[in-house]
Tab-separated table of C-alpha atoms in Angstrom:
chain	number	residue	atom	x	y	z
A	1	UNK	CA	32.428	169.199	33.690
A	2	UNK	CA	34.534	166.865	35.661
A	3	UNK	CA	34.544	162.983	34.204
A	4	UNK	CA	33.473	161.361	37.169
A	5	UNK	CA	30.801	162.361	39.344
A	6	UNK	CA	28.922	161.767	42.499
A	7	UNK	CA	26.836	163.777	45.044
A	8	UNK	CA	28.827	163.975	47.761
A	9	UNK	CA	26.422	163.741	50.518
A	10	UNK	CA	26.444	162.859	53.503
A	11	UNK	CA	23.422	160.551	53.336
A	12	UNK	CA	22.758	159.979	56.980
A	13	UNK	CA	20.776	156.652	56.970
A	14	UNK	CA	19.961	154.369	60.101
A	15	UNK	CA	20.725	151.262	60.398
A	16	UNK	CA	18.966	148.733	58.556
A	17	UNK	CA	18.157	151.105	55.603
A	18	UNK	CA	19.015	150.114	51.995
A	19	UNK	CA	20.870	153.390	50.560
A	20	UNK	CA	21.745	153.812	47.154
A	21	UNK	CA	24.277	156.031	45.257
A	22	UNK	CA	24.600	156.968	41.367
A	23	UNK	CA	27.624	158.168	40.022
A	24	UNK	CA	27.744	159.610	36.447
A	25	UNK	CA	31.218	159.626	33.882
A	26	UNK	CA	30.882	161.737	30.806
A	27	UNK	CA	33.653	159.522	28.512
A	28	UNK	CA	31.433	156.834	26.011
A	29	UNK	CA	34.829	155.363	25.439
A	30	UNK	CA	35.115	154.173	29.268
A	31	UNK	CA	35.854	150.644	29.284
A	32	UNK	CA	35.465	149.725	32.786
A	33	UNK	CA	34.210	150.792	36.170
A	34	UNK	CA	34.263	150.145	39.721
A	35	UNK	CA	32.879	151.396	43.287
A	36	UNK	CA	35.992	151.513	45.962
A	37	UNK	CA	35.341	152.247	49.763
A	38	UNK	CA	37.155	155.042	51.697
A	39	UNK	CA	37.431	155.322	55.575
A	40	UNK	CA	38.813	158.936	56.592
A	41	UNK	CA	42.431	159.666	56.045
A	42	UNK	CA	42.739	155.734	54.985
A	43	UNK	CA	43.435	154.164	51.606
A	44	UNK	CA	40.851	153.384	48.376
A	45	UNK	CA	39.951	149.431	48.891
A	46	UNK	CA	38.038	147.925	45.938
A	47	UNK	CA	34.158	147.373	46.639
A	48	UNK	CA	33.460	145.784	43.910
A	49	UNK	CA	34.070	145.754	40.367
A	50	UNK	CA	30.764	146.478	37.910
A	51	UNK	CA	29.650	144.627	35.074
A	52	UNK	CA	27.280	145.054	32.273
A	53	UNK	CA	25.464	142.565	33.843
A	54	UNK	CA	25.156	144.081	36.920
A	55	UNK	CA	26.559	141.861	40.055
A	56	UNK	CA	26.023	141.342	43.786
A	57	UNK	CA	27.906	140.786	46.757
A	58	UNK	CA	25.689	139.919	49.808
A	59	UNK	CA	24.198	143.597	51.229
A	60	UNK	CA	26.060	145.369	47.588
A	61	UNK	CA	24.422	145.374	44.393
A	62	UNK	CA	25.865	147.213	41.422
A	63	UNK	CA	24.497	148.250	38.262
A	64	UNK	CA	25.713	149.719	34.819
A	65	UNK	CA	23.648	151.817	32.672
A	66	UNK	CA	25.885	152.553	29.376
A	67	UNK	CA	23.150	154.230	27.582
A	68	UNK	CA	22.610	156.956	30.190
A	69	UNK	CA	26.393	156.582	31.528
A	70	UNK	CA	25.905	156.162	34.707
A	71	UNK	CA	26.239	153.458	37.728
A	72	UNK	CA	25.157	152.617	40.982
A	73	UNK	CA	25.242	150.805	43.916
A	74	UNK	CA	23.060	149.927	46.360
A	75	UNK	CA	23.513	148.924	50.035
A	76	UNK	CA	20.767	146.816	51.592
A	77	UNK	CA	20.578	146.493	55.690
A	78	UNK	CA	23.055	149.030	56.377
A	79	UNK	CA	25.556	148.602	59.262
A	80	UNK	CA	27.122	151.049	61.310
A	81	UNK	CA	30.601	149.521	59.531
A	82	UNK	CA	29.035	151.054	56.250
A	83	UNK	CA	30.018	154.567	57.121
A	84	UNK	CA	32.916	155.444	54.951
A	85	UNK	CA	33.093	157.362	51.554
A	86	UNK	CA	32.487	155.502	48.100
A	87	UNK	CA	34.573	156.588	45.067
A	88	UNK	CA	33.248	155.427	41.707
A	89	UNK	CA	36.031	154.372	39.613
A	90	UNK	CA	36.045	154.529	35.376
A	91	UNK	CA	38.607	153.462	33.472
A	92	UNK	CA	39.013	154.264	30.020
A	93	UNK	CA	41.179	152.045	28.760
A	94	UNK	CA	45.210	152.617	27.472
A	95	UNK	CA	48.291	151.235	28.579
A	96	UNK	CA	47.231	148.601	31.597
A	97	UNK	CA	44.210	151.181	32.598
A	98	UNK	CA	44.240	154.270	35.043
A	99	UNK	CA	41.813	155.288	37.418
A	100	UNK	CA	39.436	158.252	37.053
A	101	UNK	CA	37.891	158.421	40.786
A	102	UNK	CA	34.986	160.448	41.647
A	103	UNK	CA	35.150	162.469	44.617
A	104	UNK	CA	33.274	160.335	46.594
A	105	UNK	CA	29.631	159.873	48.581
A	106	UNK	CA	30.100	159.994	52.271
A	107	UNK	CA	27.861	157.602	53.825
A	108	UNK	CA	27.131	157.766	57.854
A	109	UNK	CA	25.037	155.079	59.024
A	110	UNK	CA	23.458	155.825	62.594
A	111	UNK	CA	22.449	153.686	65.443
B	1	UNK	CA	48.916	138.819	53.185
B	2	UNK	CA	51.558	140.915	52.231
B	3	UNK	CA	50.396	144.658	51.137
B	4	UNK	CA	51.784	147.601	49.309
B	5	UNK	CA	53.978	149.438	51.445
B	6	UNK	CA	54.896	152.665	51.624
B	7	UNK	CA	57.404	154.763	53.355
B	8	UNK	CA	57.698	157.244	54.772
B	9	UNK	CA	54.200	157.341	56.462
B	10	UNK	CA	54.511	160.782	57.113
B	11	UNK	CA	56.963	163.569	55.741
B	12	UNK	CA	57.474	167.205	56.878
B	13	UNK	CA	59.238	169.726	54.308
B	14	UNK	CA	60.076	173.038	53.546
B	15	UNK	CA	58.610	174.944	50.578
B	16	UNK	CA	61.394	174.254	47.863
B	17	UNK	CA	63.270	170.980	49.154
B	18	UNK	CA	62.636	168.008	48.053
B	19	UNK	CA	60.864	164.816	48.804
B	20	UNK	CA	61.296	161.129	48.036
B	21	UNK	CA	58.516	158.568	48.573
B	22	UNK	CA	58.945	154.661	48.393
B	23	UNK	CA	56.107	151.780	46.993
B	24	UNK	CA	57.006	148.473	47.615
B	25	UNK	CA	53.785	146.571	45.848
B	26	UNK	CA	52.378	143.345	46.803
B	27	UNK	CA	54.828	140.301	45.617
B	28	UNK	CA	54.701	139.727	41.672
B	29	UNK	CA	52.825	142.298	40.735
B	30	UNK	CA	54.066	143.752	38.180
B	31	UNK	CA	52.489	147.323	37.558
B	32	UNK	CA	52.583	150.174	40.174
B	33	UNK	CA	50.646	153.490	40.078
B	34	UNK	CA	51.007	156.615	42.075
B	35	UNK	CA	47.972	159.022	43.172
B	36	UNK	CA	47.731	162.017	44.803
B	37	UNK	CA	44.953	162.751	47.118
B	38	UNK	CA	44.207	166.254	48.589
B	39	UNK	CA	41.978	167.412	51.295
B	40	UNK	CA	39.083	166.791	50.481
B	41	UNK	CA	39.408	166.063	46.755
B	42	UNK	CA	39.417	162.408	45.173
B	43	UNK	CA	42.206	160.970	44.069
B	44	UNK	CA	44.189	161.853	41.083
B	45	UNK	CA	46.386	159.721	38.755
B	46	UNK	CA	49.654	161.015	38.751
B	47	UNK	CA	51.892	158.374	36.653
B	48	UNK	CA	52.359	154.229	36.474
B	49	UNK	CA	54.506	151.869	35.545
B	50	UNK	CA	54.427	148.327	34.347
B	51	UNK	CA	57.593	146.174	34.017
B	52	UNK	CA	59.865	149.178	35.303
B	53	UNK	CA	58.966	151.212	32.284
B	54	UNK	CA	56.858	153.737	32.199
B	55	UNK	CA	52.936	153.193	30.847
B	56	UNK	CA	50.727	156.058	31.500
B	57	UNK	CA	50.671	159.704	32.423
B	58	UNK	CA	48.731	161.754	34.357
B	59	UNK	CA	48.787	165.078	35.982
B	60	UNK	CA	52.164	164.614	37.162
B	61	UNK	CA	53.731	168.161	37.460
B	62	UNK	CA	57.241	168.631	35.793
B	63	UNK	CA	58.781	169.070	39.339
B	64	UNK	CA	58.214	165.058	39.915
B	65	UNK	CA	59.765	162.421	38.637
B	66	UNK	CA	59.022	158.658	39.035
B	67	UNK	CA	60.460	154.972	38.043
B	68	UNK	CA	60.247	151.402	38.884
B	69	UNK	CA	63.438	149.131	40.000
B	70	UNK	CA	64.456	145.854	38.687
B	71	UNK	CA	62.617	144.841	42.015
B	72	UNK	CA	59.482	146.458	41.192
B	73	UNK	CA	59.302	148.565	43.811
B	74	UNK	CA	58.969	152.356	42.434
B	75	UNK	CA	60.053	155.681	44.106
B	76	UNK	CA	58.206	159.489	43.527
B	77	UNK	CA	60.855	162.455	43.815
B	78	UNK	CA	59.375	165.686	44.347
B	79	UNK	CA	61.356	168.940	43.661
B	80	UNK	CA	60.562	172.184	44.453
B	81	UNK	CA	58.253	171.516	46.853
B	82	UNK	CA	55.202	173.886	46.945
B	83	UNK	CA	52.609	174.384	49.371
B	84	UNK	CA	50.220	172.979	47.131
B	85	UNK	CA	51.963	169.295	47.287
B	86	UNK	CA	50.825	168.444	50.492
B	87	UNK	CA	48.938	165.781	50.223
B	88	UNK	CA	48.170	161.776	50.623
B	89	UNK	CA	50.183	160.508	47.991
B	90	UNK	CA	49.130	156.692	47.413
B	91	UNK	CA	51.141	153.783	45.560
B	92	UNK	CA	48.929	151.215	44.263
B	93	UNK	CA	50.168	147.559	42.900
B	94	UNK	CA	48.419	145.377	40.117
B	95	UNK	CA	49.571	141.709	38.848
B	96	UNK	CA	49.148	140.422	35.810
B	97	UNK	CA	45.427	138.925	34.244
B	98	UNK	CA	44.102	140.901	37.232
B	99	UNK	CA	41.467	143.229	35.909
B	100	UNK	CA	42.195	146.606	34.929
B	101	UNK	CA	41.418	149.168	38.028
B	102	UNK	CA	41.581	146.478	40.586
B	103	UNK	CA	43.849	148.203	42.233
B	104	UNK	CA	45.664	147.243	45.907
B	105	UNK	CA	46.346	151.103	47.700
B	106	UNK	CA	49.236	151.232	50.378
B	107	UNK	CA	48.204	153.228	53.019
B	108	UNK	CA	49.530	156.279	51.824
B	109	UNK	CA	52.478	158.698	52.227
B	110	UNK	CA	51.371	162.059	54.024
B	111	UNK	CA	53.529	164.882	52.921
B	112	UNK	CA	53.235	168.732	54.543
B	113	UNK	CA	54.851	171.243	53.031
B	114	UNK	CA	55.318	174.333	55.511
């Protein structure tokens, strides 16, 4: 079972729609986790990072669920500048942190 | 802003030469990690450093090696090259007191092995 993952999609969604995505990582020990946006053939960029808390960033809500291991995040009034592919992100702590990445929900939003 | 640079954006090889890629990260920060990306796949931890020493280890195979310079910037040599290594190879930069896994990506070395 791989320690990060998503359902890749695509979700096809029109614009407007509010879209959500969960992303599951099997490791209790994971310290910290985070949803990064990926246009095609381009480089990760951080979303936004997700606390226990949850937190929200205009149209981007993320949550944390550490009893069922899993996160989310949710996209309200979707534009056609949403398309791209979402990696969750885990870290699980050590020496200044690496990365586990999903492999990603691709996300087209249509006219 | 300055970014994390990478060069070459592109690289062509032959099965069995080798390959050097450059990271220049983002000015003082201090940490730089290197990913590897394949078709289709997600990105995968290959090694990072922090203060030109080595701090973590991932699925880096034997055939690479990596360090950091006194100037922070870091280099991947590749050996051996195998079909399998092509790939988008990303460097990503971190300073320090950032959060752990906020990472800044270059935009990513493409290598083709033929």
């Amino acid at each position: 079972r791989k320690e990060v993952e998503q359902d890749p999609g695509p979700f096809n969604v029109p614009e407007g729609a509010t879209v959500a995505f969960n992303c599951t990582y099997s490791n209790s020990a994971s310290q910290s986790f985070f949803w990064y946006r990926q246009d095609c053939r381009k480089e990760p960029k951080l979303l936004m990072s997700v606390y226990s808390s949850g937190n929200e960033d205009g149209r981007f809500t993320a949550q944390l669920n550490r009893a069922s291991q899993y996160i989310s995040l949710l996209i309200r009034d979707s534009k056609l500048s949403d398309s791209a592919t979402y990696l969750c992100a885990v870290n699980v702590g050590g020496s200044q942190g690496n990365l586990i990445f999903g492999k990603g929900t691709k996300l087209s939003v249509k006219p | 802003a300055a970014g994390v640079i990478q060069s070459p954006r592109h690289l062509i090889k032959e099965k069995r030469e080798t390959a050097t890629l450059k990271c220049y990260p983002i000015p003082r920060h201090d940490t730089v990690y290197w990913y590897q990306q394949g078709p289709g796949q997600d990105p995968q931890f290959l090694i990072s450093f922090y203060e030109k020493m080595q701090s973590d280890k991932g699925s880096i195979p034997d055939r690479f090696s990596a360090q950091q310079f006194s100037d922070y910037h870091s280099e991947l040599n590749m050996s051996s090259l195998e079909l399998g290594d092509s790939a988008l190879y990303f460097c990503a930069s971190q300073g320090w007191g950032m959060n752990t896994g906020e990472l800044f990506f270059g935009e990513g070395s493409r290598l083709t092995v033929l």
